Coordinates of C-alpha atoms in Angstrom, one line a residue:
X1 CA 0.1 -0.3 0.2
X2 CA 1.0 3.6 -0.8
X3 CA -0.3 7.0 1.0
X4 CA -2.5 8.8 -0.8
X5 CA -0.3 11.6 -1.1
X6 CA 2.0 10.1 -2.7
X7 CA 2.9 10.7 -6.3
X8 CA 0.3 9.3 -8.9
X9 CA 3.6 6.8 -10.8
X10 CA 4.2 5.5 -7.0
X11 CA 1.2 4.9 -6.5
X12 CA 0.0 2.7 -9.8
X13 CA 3.8 1.1 -9.7
X14 CA 4.3 0.1 -5.5
X15 CA 1.0 -2.0 -5.5
X16 CA 2.6 -5.4 -4.8
X17 CA 2.2 -7.9 -5.2
X18 CA 1.2 -7.3 -8.5
X19 CA -0.7 -9.4 -11.2
X20 CA -0.8 -11.3 -14.7
X21 CA -1.5 -11.8 -18.4
X22 CA -4.0 -12.0 -20.4
X23 CA -3.5 -15.8 -21.8
X24 CA 0.0 -16.5 -20.3
X25 CA -0.4 -20.1 -21.0
X26 CA -2.7 -23.1 -21.2
X27 CA -5.2 -23.1 -18.2
X28 CA -4.0 -26.2 -15.5
X29 CA -6.5 -29.4 -16.2
X30 CA -5.7 -31.0 -12.8
X31 CA -7.5 -32.8 -10.4
X32 CA -8.1 -29.6 -9.0
X33 CA -10.7 -29.0 -12.4
X34 CA -10.3 -26.6 -14.9
X35 CA -8.7 -23.6 -13.5
X36 CA -9.9 -20.0 -15.1
X37 CA -7.3 -17.6 -16.3
X38 CA -8.2 -13.9 -15.7
X39 CA -9.0 -11.7 -18.9
X40 CA -6.9 -8.1 -19.2
X41 CA -8.7 -6.9 -21.7
X42 CA -10.8 -4.3 -19.8
X43 CA -7.6 -3.0 -19.4
X44 CA -5.6 -3.3 -22.6
X45 CA -6.5 -5.9 -25.1
X46 CA -2.2 -6.7 -25.2
X47 CA 1.1 -5.5 -24.7
X48 CA 1.3 -4.0 -28.5
X49 CA -2.2 -3.0 -28.4
X50 CA -2.5 0.5 -30.3
X51 CA -4.4 2.0 -27.5
X52 CA -1.3 1.4 -24.8
X53 CA 0.8 3.8 -27.1
X54 CA -2.1 6.5 -27.5
X55 CA -2.5 6.7 -23.6
X56 CA 1.0 6.8 -22.5
X57 CA 1.1 9.7 -24.8
X58 CA -2.1 11.1 -23.4
X59 CA -0.2 10.9 -20.4
X60 CA 1.9 12.6 -21.2
X61 CA 0.4 15.3 -22.8
X62 CA -2.1 15.6 -19.5
X63 CA 0.8 15.5 -17.0
X64 CA 2.4 18.8 -18.8
X65 CA -0.5 20.8 -19.3
X66 CA -1.2 20.2 -15.9
X67 CA 2.1 21.5 -14.4
X68 CA 1.6 25.0 -17.3
X69 CA -1.8 25.7 -15.8
X70 CA -1.6 25.2 -12.2
X71 CA 2.5 25.2 -11.5
X72 CA 3.1 28.0 -8.9
X73 CA -0.3 29.3 -8.3
X74 CA -1.9 27.1 -6.4
X75 CA -1.3 29.6 -2.8
X76 CA -1.9 32.5 -4.2
X77 CA -5.2 31.3 -6.8
X78 CA -6.5 29.7 -3.8
X79 CA -6.9 32.7 -2.0
X80 CA -9.4 34.6 -4.0
X81 CA -12.6 34.6 -4.0
X82 CA -13.5 31.6 -6.1
X83 CA -10.3 29.9 -4.9
X84 CA -12.6 26.4 -3.7
X85 CA -14.0 26.0 -7.3
X86 CA -10.5 26.1 -9.3
X87 CA -8.8 24.5 -6.5
X88 CA -11.7 21.1 -7.0
X89 CA -11.2 21.8 -10.9
X90 CA -7.2 20.9 -10.6
X91 CA -8.1 17.7 -7.7
X92 CA -10.7 16.7 -10.4
X93 CA -7.9 16.3 -13.4
X94 CA -5.1 15.1 -10.8
X95 CA -7.4 12.3 -10.2
X96 CA -8.3 11.8 -14.0
X97 CA -4.4 11.8 -14.5
X98 CA -4.0 9.2 -12.0
X99 CA -6.9 6.8 -12.7
X100 CA -5.3 6.7 -16.4
X101 CA -1.8 5.9 -14.9
X102 CA -3.6 3.8 -12.6
X103 CA -4.4 1.8 -15.3
X104 CA -1.4 1.5 -17.5
X105 CA 0.9 0.8 -14.5
X106 CA -2.0 -1.3 -13.3
X107 CA -1.9 -3.9 -16.6
X108 CA 2.0 -3.8 -16.9
X109 CA 2.2 -4.9 -13.3
X110 CA -0.4 -7.6 -14.2
X111 CA 1.0 -9.0 -17.2
X112 CA 4.5 -9.0 -16.0
X113 CA 3.4 -10.7 -12.7
X114 CA 1.9 -13.8 -15.2
X115 CA 5.4 -14.4 -16.6
X116 CA 8.1 -11.7 -15.4
X117 CA 10.8 -14.2 -16.6
X118 CA 9.2 -13.5 -21.1
X119 CA 12.6 -10.9 -22.1
X120 CA 9.0 -8.8 -24.0
X121 CA 6.7 -8.9 -21.1
X122 CA 9.7 -8.0 -19.2
X123 CA 10.8 -4.8 -21.5
X124 CA 7.4 -3.7 -21.8
X125 CA 7.1 -3.5 -18.0
X126 CA 10.3 -1.9 -17.6
X127 CA 9.4 0.7 -20.6
X128 CA 6.1 1.5 -18.8
X129 CA 7.1 2.4 -15.5
X130 CA 10.2 4.8 -17.2
X131 CA 7.1 6.5 -19.1
X132 CA 5.3 6.9 -15.7
X133 CA 7.9 8.1 -13.7
X134 CA 9.0 10.6 -16.8
X135 CA 5.9 12.1 -17.5
X136 CA 4.4 12.2 -13.4
X137 CA 7.3 14.5 -12.7
X138 CA 5.8 16.9 -13.9
X139 CA 2.3 16.4 -11.6
X140 CA 4.9 17.0 -8.3
X141 CA 4.6 19.9 -7.6
X142 CA 0.6 19.9 -6.7
X143 CA 1.0 18.1 -3.6
X144 CA 4.0 20.0 -1.8
X145 CA 2.3 23.1 -3.3
X146 CA -0.9 22.4 -1.8
X147 CA 1.0 21.6 1.2
X148 CA 2.4 24.8 1.5
X149 CA -1.4 26.7 1.2
X150 CA -2.2 28.0 4.9
X151 CA -4.4 26.4 7.3
X152 CA -6.9 29.3 6.8
X153 CA -6.9 29.4 2.8
X154 CA -7.5 25.6 2.5
X155 CA -10.3 25.9 5.4
X156 CA -12.3 28.8 3.5
X157 CA -11.8 26.8 0.4
X158 CA -13.5 23.5 1.6
X159 CA -16.6 25.8 2.5
X160 CA -17.2 25.0 -1.6
X161 CA -19.3 21.9 -2.1
X162 CA -16.9 20.9 -5.2
X163 CA -13.8 21.3 -3.4
X164 CA -15.2 19.9 0.3
X165 CA -16.3 16.5 -1.7
X166 CA -12.0 16.3 -1.3
X167 CA -11.6 17.4 1.7
X168 CA -11.0 13.5 3.4
X169 CA -7.8 13.3 0.7
X170 CA -6.2 17.0 1.3
X171 CA -6.7 16.6 4.9
X172 CA -4.9 13.1 4.5
X173 CA -2.1 15.2 2.2
X174 CA -1.2 17.7 5.0
X175 CA -0.5 14.8 7.6
X176 CA 2.8 14.7 5.5
X177 CA 4.1 17.9 5.9
X178 CA 6.5 17.4 8.3
X179 CA 8.4 15.2 6.2
X180 CA 8.3 16.7 2.6
X181 CA 11.3 18.2 1.3
X182 CA 12.2 20.5 -1.3
X183 CA 10.9 20.0 -4.6
X184 CA 13.9 19.4 -6.5
X185 CA 14.9 16.9 -3.8
X186 CA 11.2 15.5 -4.5
X187 CA 12.0 15.4 -7.9
X188 CA 15.1 13.6 -7.9
X189 CA 14.0 10.8 -5.2
X190 CA 11.1 10.1 -7.7
X191 CA 13.0 10.6 -11.0
X192 CA 15.5 8.0 -8.9
X193 CA 13.1 5.0 -8.2
X194 CA 13.6 3.8 -11.2
X195 CA 17.2 3.1 -10.4
X196 CA 16.9 2.4 -7.4
X197 CA 14.2 0.6 -5.3
X198 CA 11.8 0.0 -8.1
X199 CA 14.5 -1.6 -10.1
X200 CA 15.3 -3.7 -6.9
X201 CA 11.9 -4.9 -6.9
X202 CA 12.1 -6.3 -10.2
X203 CA 15.3 -7.6 -9.8
X204 CA 14.0 -9.4 -6.8
X205 CA 10.9 -10.3 -8.6
X206 CA 12.2 -11.8 -11.6
X207 CA 15.2 -13.8 -9.2
X208 CA 12.1 -15.7 -7.2
X209 CA 10.6 -16.6 -10.4
X210 CA 13.6 -18.0 -12.3
X211 CA 14.6 -20.0 -9.0
X212 CA 14.1 -24.2 -9.9
X213 CA 14.0 -26.5 -6.3
X214 CA 15.3 -30.4 -7.3
X215 CA 12.9 -32.2 -5.5
X216 CA 13.6 -36.1 -6.3
X217 CA 14.5 -35.6 -9.6
X218 CA 12.4 -33.1 -10.6
X219 CA 12.8 -29.5 -11.1
X220 CA 9.5 -27.3 -9.6
X221 CA 9.3 -23.2 -9.3
X222 CA 9.1 -21.5 -6.0
X223 CA 5.0 -22.2 -5.8
X224 CA 4.7 -25.9 -6.1
X225 CA 8.1 -26.0 -3.7
X226 CA 6.5 -24.6 -0.9
X227 CA 2.7 -26.2 -1.5
X228 CA 5.0 -30.1 -0.6
X229 CA 5.2 -28.6 2.7
X230 CA 1.6 -29.1 3.0
X231 CA 2.0 -32.4 1.7
X232 CA 0.6 -35.6 3.5
X233 CA 3.8 -37.6 2.8
X234 CA 6.4 -36.7 5.3
X235 CA 8.9 -37.6 3.5
X236 CA 7.8 -35.1 0.7
X237 CA 7.7 -32.7 2.6
X238 CA 11.7 -32.9 4.2
X239 CA 12.5 -33.3 0.7
X240 CA 11.3 -30.2 -0.6
X241 CA 12.5 -28.1 2.6
X242 CA 16.2 -29.3 1.7
X243 CA 16.1 -28.6 -2.1
X244 CA 14.3 -24.8 -0.7
X245 CA 17.2 -25.1 1.6
X246 CA 19.6 -25.9 -1.4
X247 CA 18.3 -23.2 -3.6
X248 CA 18.3 -20.4 -1.4
X249 CA 21.6 -20.8 0.0
X250 CA 22.8 -20.9 -3.4
X251 CA 21.3 -17.3 -3.7
X252 CA 22.1 -16.3 -0.6
X253 CA 24.2 -14.0 -1.7
X254 CA 21.4 -12.2 -4.4
X255 CA 19.1 -12.4 -1.7
X256 CA 21.3 -10.9 0.9
X257 CA 22.1 -8.1 -1.7
X258 CA 18.6 -7.2 -3.0
X259 CA 17.7 -7.3 1.1
X260 CA 20.8 -4.7 2.0
X261 CA 20.6 -1.7 -0.6
X262 CA 16.6 -1.4 -0.3
X263 CA 16.9 -1.6 3.9
X264 CA 19.6 1.5 3.0
X265 CA 17.8 2.9 0.5
X266 CA 14.8 3.2 2.8
X267 CA 17.4 4.3 5.7
X268 CA 18.1 7.0 3.4
X269 CA 15.1 7.9 2.6
X270 CA 14.0 8.1 6.3
X271 CA 16.9 10.2 7.4
X272 CA 16.4 13.1 4.9
X273 CA 12.5 13.1 5.8
X274 CA 13.3 13.5 9.3
X275 CA 11.8 9.2 10.7
X276 CA 12.5 9.1 14.3
X277 CA 11.8 5.3 13.4
X278 CA 12.7 2.7 11.0
X279 CA 8.6 2.1 10.6
X280 CA 7.2 5.6 11.3
X281 CA 7.2 5.6 7.0
X282 CA 4.7 2.8 7.0
X283 CA 2.9 4.4 10.2
X284 CA 2.1 7.5 8.3
X285 CA 1.7 6.1 5.3
X286 CA -1.4 3.7 7.0
X287 CA -3.0 6.2 9.3
X288 CA -2.3 4.2 12.3
X289 CA -0.7 5.6 15.8
X290 CA 2.9 4.0 16.5
X291 CA 1.8 3.6 20.3
X292 CA -1.4 1.4 18.7
X293 CA 1.2 -0.9 16.4
X294 CA 3.4 -1.3 19.4
X295 CA 0.4 -2.6 21.4
X296 CA -0.5 -4.9 18.8
X297 CA 3.3 -5.8 18.5
X298 CA 3.3 -6.4 22.4
X299 CA -0.1 -8.7 23.2
X300 CA 0.9 -10.8 20.5
X301 CA 4.3 -11.4 21.7
X302 CA 3.4 -11.6 24.7
X303 CA 0.3 -14.2 23.9
X304 CA 3.1 -16.8 21.8
X305 CA 2.7 -18.9 25.0
X306 CA -0.4 -19.6 25.1
X307 CA -1.0 -19.4 21.0
X308 CA 1.9 -21.1 18.6
X309 CA 3.6 -23.1 21.5
X310 CA 0.8 -24.0 23.0
X311 CA -1.3 -25.4 19.4
X312 CA 2.5 -26.8 17.5
X313 CA 2.8 -28.8 21.4
X314 CA -0.7 -29.7 20.7
X315 CA 0.2 -30.7 16.7
X316 CA 3.5 -32.7 17.9
X317 CA 1.4 -35.1 20.3
X318 CA -1.2 -35.9 16.8
X319 CA 1.8 -37.1 15.5
X320 CA 3.1 -38.9 18.2
X321 CA 6.3 -36.8 18.2
X322 CA 7.6 -34.5 21.6
X323 CA 8.5 -32.1 18.6
X324 CA 8.1 -31.3 14.7
X325 CA 10.5 -30.6 12.0
X326 CA 10.1 -27.3 10.4
X327 CA 9.1 -28.6 7.5
X328 CA 6.1 -30.3 9.4
X329 CA 5.0 -27.4 10.6
X330 CA 2.0 -27.2 8.2
X331 CA 1.6 -30.5 7.7
X332 CA -2.1 -31.7 6.9
X333 CA -3.2 -33.2 10.3
X334 CA -3.2 -37.4 10.2
X335 CA -6.8 -37.0 10.6
X336 CA -7.7 -34.8 8.1
X337 CA -10.0 -35.9 4.8
X338 CA -7.4 -36.6 1.4
X339 CA -8.3 -35.5 -1.4
X340 CA -8.0 -32.1 -3.5
X341 CA -10.7 -29.7 -3.3
X342 CA -12.3 -29.0 -7.1
X343 CA -12.4 -25.4 -8.4
X344 CA -15.8 -25.7 -8.8
X345 CA -16.6 -26.5 -5.2
X346 CA -13.9 -24.2 -4.0
X347 CA -16.3 -21.4 -5.3
X348 CA -19.1 -22.6 -4.8
X349 CA -18.7 -22.8 -0.7
X350 CA -17.2 -19.5 -0.6
X351 CA -19.7 -17.5 -3.0
X352 CA -22.5 -19.6 -0.5
X353 CA -20.9 -18.1 2.8
X354 CA -20.9 -14.6 1.1
X355 CA -24.3 -15.2 -0.1
X356 CA -25.5 -16.1 3.7
X357 CA -24.2 -13.0 4.9
X358 CA -25.5 -10.7 1.7
X359 CA -26.5 -11.3 -0.8
X360 CA -25.0 -8.2 -2.2
X361 CA -21.6 -9.0 -1.4
X362 CA -22.4 -12.7 -3.2
X363 CA -23.4 -10.7 -6.2
X364 CA -20.3 -8.3 -6.5
X365 CA -17.7 -11.6 -5.9
X366 CA -19.7 -13.5 -8.4
X367 CA -18.8 -11.5 -11.0
X368 CA -15.2 -12.3 -10.5
X369 CA -15.5 -15.5 -11.3
X370 CA -18.4 -14.8 -14.5
X371 CA -16.2 -12.1 -16.1
X372 CA -12.6 -13.3 -15.6
X373 CA -11.1 -11.6 -12.9
X374 CA -9.4 -14.5 -11.4
X375 CA -5.8 -16.5 -12.6
X376 CA -5.8 -19.3 -10.9
X377 CA -2.9 -21.8 -12.3
X378 CA 0.5 -22.5 -11.2
X379 CA 2.5 -21.2 -14.4
X380 CA 6.2 -21.1 -14.5
X381 CA 7.5 -17.7 -14.2
X382 CA 3.8 -17.1 -12.5
X383 CA 4.5 -14.8 -9.4
X384 CA 4.0 -17.4 -6.6
X385 CA 1.1 -16.0 -3.1
X386 CA -2.2 -14.7 -4.0
X387 CA -3.6 -11.3 -3.7
X388 CA -6.5 -9.1 -5.2
X389 CA -4.9 -5.8 -7.5
X390 CA -7.5 -2.7 -7.2
X391 CA -6.0 -1.6 -10.5
X392 CA -8.3 1.9 -11.2
X393 CA -11.6 2.9 -10.2
X394 CA -12.9 2.9 -14.2
X395 CA -11.6 -0.6 -13.9
X396 CA -12.1 -3.3 -11.7
X397 CA -9.6 -5.0 -9.4
X398 CA -8.3 -8.7 -10.7
X399 CA -7.7 -11.5 -7.5
X400 CA -4.4 -13.7 -8.6
X401 CA -4.0 -17.1 -6.7
X402 CA -1.8 -20.2 -7.3
X403 CA -5.2 -22.8 -6.7
X404 CA -3.4 -26.7 -5.8
X405 CA -7.3 -28.0 -4.5
X406 CA -5.8 -27.6 -0.9
X407 CA -8.3 -26.5 1.4
X408 CA -6.1 -23.9 2.5
X409 CA -6.6 -22.7 -1.1
X410 CA -10.2 -22.7 -0.6
X411 CA -9.6 -19.8 2.4
X412 CA -7.0 -18.1 0.3
X413 CA -10.1 -17.9 -1.9
X414 CA -12.2 -16.7 0.1
X415 CA -9.6 -14.4 1.7
X416 CA -9.2 -12.3 -1.8
X417 CA -12.3 -12.0 -2.8
X418 CA -13.1 -10.3 0.1
X419 CA -9.9 -7.6 -0.7
X420 CA -12.0 -7.6 -4.1
X421 CA -15.3 -6.8 -2.8
X422 CA -14.0 -3.9 -1.2
X423 CA -12.0 -2.7 -3.4
X424 CA -15.3 -3.0 -5.6
X425 CA -17.1 -0.7 -3.2
X426 CA -14.4 1.5 -2.0
X427 CA -14.0 2.6 -6.1
X428 CA -17.0 4.5 -6.0
X429 CA -14.7 7.5 -4.4
X430 CA -12.7 8.0 -7.0
X431 CA -9.1 7.0 -7.8
X432 CA -8.0 9.7 -4.5
X433 CA -10.1 8.3 -2.4
X434 CA -10.5 4.5 -2.8
X435 CA -7.6 3.4 -1.3
X436 CA -7.9 1.9 2.1
X437 CA -5.4 2.5 4.6
X438 CA -3.5 -0.3 6.3
X439 CA -5.6 -0.3 8.9
X440 CA -9.1 -1.4 7.4
X441 CA -6.7 -2.9 4.2
X442 CA -7.2 -6.7 5.7
X443 CA -10.7 -6.7 7.2
X444 CA -12.7 -7.5 4.3
X445 CA -10.6 -10.7 3.4
X446 CA -10.0 -12.0 6.9
X447 CA -13.7 -11.5 7.6
X448 CA -14.7 -13.5 4.3
X449 CA -12.4 -16.1 5.6
X450 CA -14.1 -16.5 8.9
X451 CA -17.4 -16.5 7.0
X452 CA -16.5 -19.3 4.9
X453 CA -14.9 -21.4 7.6
X454 CA -17.8 -20.9 10.3
X455 CA -19.8 -22.3 6.9
X456 CA -18.4 -25.4 6.7
X457 CA -17.3 -26.2 10.1
X458 CA -21.3 -26.2 10.4
X459 CA -22.0 -28.4 8.0
X460 CA -19.2 -30.2 9.1
X461 CA -21.2 -33.4 11.3
X462 CA -18.2 -36.1 11.6
X463 CA -16.2 -34.9 15.2
X464 CA -12.8 -35.8 13.3
X465 CA -13.4 -33.5 10.5
X466 CA -15.0 -30.8 12.7
X467 CA -11.4 -31.1 14.8
X468 CA -9.2 -30.9 11.6
X469 CA -11.1 -28.1 10.1
X470 CA -10.8 -26.3 14.2
X471 CA -7.3 -27.1 13.8
X472 CA -6.6 -25.8 10.2
X473 CA -8.7 -22.4 11.3
X474 CA -6.1 -21.9 14.2
X475 CA -3.4 -22.3 11.9
X476 CA -4.4 -20.2 9.3
X477 CA -4.7 -17.7 12.5
X478 CA -1.0 -18.9 13.9
X479 CA 0.1 -17.8 11.0
X480 CA -1.9 -14.6 9.9
X481 CA -1.0 -13.3 13.6
X482 CA 1.9 -14.8 14.9
X483 CA 4.0 -15.5 12.3
X484 CA 3.4 -12.0 10.8
X485 CA 3.9 -10.4 13.8
X486 CA 7.5 -12.4 13.7
X487 CA 8.1 -10.9 10.4
X488 CA 7.6 -7.4 11.6
X489 CA 10.3 -8.1 14.0
X490 CA 12.6 -9.8 12.0
X491 CA 12.2 -6.5 9.6
X492 CA 13.0 -4.4 12.3
X493 CA 15.9 -5.9 13.4
X494 CA 17.4 -6.1 9.9
X495 CA 16.9 -1.9 9.3
X496 CA 17.9 -1.5 12.7
X497 CA 21.2 -3.4 12.7
X498 CA 21.5 -2.1 8.6
X499 CA 22.6 1.6 10.0
X500 CA 25.7 0.2 11.4
X501 CA 27.0 -1.7 8.3
X502 CA 25.5 -3.9 5.8
X503 CA 24.2 -7.4 7.1
X504 CA 25.8 -10.8 6.2
X505 CA 23.5 -13.3 4.7
X506 CA 24.6 -15.5 8.2
X507 CA 23.8 -12.6 9.9
X508 CA 20.1 -11.6 8.2
X509 CA 19.7 -15.9 9.6
X510 CA 20.8 -15.2 12.7
X511 CA 17.9 -12.5 13.3
X512 CA 15.2 -14.9 11.4
X513 CA 16.1 -17.7 13.2
X514 CA 16.2 -15.7 16.6
X515 CA 12.5 -14.2 15.5
X516 CA 10.8 -17.4 14.7
X517 CA 12.2 -19.8 17.5
X518 CA 10.7 -17.5 20.1
X519 CA 7.4 -17.0 18.4
X520 CA 7.8 -21.1 17.1
X521 CA 8.4 -22.6 20.8
X522 CA 9.6 -25.1 21.4
X523 CA 7.7 -27.8 20.2
X524 CA 9.1 -26.3 16.6
X525 CA 12.1 -28.6 15.9
X526 CA 14.1 -25.7 13.3
X527 CA 16.6 -28.0 11.4
X528 CA 19.5 -26.5 9.6
X529 CA 18.9 -24.7 6.1
X530 CA 15.7 -23.0 7.6
X531 CA 18.0 -20.1 8.5
X532 CA 17.7 -18.9 4.8
X533 CA 13.4 -19.2 4.8
X534 CA 13.1 -15.2 5.1
X535 CA 14.6 -14.9 0.8
X536 CA 11.7 -15.6 -0.5
X537 CA 9.2 -13.3 1.4
X538 CA 7.9 -11.1 -0.8
X539 CA 6.2 -8.2 1.6
X540 CA 10.0 -7.8 2.6
X541 CA 11.2 -6.7 -0.7
X542 CA 7.6 -4.7 -2.3
X543 CA 6.4 -3.0 1.3
X544 CA 8.7 -3.0 4.0
X545 CA 6.8 -3.4 7.6
X546 CA 3.4 -4.2 5.3
X547 CA 3.0 -7.5 7.4
X548 CA 1.9 -6.0 10.8
X549 CA -1.3 -5.4 8.5
X550 CA -2.6 -9.2 8.7
X551 CA -2.0 -9.5 12.5
X552 CA -4.7 -6.1 12.7
X553 CA -6.9 -7.5 10.5
X554 CA -6.9 -10.6 11.9
X555 CA -7.5 -9.7 16.0
X556 CA -10.0 -6.8 14.4
X557 CA -11.9 -9.3 12.7
X558 CA -12.4 -11.3 15.2
X559 CA -13.9 -8.7 17.6
X560 CA -15.4 -7.3 14.5
X561 CA -17.4 -11.0 13.7
X562 CA -18.1 -11.9 17.7
X563 CA -20.4 -8.6 17.3
X564 CA -21.9 -9.8 14.4
X565 CA -22.8 -12.9 15.8
X566 CA -24.8 -10.7 18.6
X567 CA -26.6 -8.2 16.2
X568 CA -29.6 -7.4 16.6
X569 CA -29.9 -6.8 12.8
X570 CA -28.0 -4.2 10.5
X571 CA -24.7 -5.5 10.6
X572 CA -24.4 -6.4 7.0
X573 CA -25.6 -3.0 5.8
X574 CA -22.9 -1.3 8.6
X575 CA -20.3 -3.2 7.7
X576 CA -20.9 -2.5 3.8
X577 CA -21.1 1.2 3.9
X578 CA -17.6 0.7 6.1
X579 CA -16.1 -1.1 3.1
X580 CA -17.5 1.1 0.5
X581 CA -15.9 4.8 2.7
X582 CA -12.8 3.5 1.3
X583 CA -9.9 6.0 1.9
X584 CA -12.7 8.7 3.2
X585 CA -12.4 8.3 6.9
X586 CA -9.8 7.5 9.9
X587 CA -10.1 3.7 10.6
X588 CA -11.4 4.7 14.0
X589 CA -14.5 6.6 12.9
X590 CA -15.1 3.5 10.7
X591 CA -15.2 1.4 13.8
X592 CA -17.4 3.5 15.6
X593 CA -20.7 1.7 15.1
X594 CA -19.5 -1.6 16.0
X595 CA -18.6 -0.1 19.5
X596 CA -14.4 -1.3 18.4
X597 CA -12.0 1.1 19.5
X598 CA -8.7 -0.3 18.4
X599 CA -6.9 2.3 20.8
X600 CA -8.3 0.3 23.5
X601 CA -5.5 -1.8 25.1
X602 CA -7.7 -4.9 25.9
X603 CA -8.5 -4.2 22.3
X604 CA -5.9 -7.0 20.7
X605 CA -6.1 -9.0 23.9
X606 CA -10.0 -9.7 22.9
X607 CA -8.7 -10.5 19.4
X608 CA -6.3 -13.0 20.9
X609 CA -8.5 -15.2 23.3
X610 CA -10.5 -15.8 19.9
X611 CA -7.6 -18.2 19.2
X612 CA -6.9 -19.3 22.8
X613 CA -10.2 -20.1 23.0
X614 CA -10.0 -22.3 19.3
X615 CA -7.2 -24.1 20.9
X616 CA -9.3 -24.6 24.0
X617 CA -11.5 -26.6 22.8
X618 CA -9.0 -28.8 20.7
X619 CA -7.2 -29.3 23.8
X620 CA -10.8 -30.7 25.2
X621 CA -11.2 -32.9 21.8
X622 CA -8.7 -34.9 22.7

């Protein structure tokens, strides 16, 4: 996520992870069922489409014209009698450019995520990124000048109805004023991003997609290799872990260099802007107070013993062991159902759960299937993991996932469709106010998972299968809350230590093992090779310190779902209204109708107690 105060180009280029190609590869016809590939033609028909060149030229012209019409005039002109209407027209033009840039940047990013090793696609992605950077240099002045307009002048201009529409965006923008630099420095930072952090992000993407992991006699890309860590066969899990470790080890110098370079790049930017803490720029970006995040982190770390430590001890017992090797952490439970879940079944499960909560929510989610907004197969060169990319309000989101028929894949589908529904609803606010701050970014996704889980649990009558479902949900919540806070702690350690010089791959591995050992507890036996498993986590590269969003969202949803279960009526309407607000309101204002306050120290403990309660229930099952 990026701040709404950043430039058009930064916003469109830094939406990470990205997504894929219109028709990149043939759909997978595995046991999971024929999997859909998205159709990106709603953005552009192909990388050679004439409309791409046309829109890039329009982007160039519109940015130059905008600079000609407004640069150097904002303070004086806004102070005049009709200043509010004049500024409103300027913001509307800026928003239109933002939407066009979002369309171009999103398409390039989606195509590249679909196949990051195809040279022609990589060139297209790089060329579009450079063109957007060059064009948007002409827009940098706008936010900088707007923030220099006196408060009294802005307040008077906002009395005009046309400008009042943009008040949330303007107020949000002005929160960045203390960290704003002189115009030419801002321009330098902006232009050099293409040869700086953007280039290193691209190197990471291309490297991770091209890696191959030899498991037995088969060479696998990273996604199927990681998927084997959830295989029912313990020998396959171990072989996959060893293959991952071997390839990571062979590439550790590259990943250490990428990590060191980006950490240094961030340190330089933070120092020039005056941020006191390594994560403060992220907190500002996400419009969340540092003390709120610190309270979340403190609560989760204090809860490690009653959450992850206790659960993994329980899981080891189910495998009749005192400890589980690290490659067995996400192993299927011995009593879990076998077999793959076909894609049509996964679709029906999620849509039925959504429909039971809100027909409107299910109707929006269904469009992702009927209108080909989902890319599901595993393909060589395709980005690992899953995400929903909002693209731009004049289009619609796209979901990427690597579906392999696991129960967790169903939950991933529910998760990403939650994002997608949120993005569709928030798009009504326009390009400047649709983006949702981190504080609520993961709410809809995790809530979608919870709806799906609760429906499946209610339909499962077999005691052992109920136990397996409950355990699977606990594992997912531990991965979302405990693991992500451990990731955050790891990032803090790396970025803090990087201030004193480069970190070797060995040292980064030591920091990784330290936080992993603390979070996983004594029932997980961390074997040699795991020290390099930090290398494949894309958030460390694309979105430093983003990871606490998942824990924030999970704990918040636990509390939100408790309100839903006890609500007398009207909850779904209030919930959808919260999603539709996008970035127009502070998270505290959006949570108020539900009686929730994230600043209350007890708030996080309440969310964590839901996970602890599920573990209590599992212990009672024997």
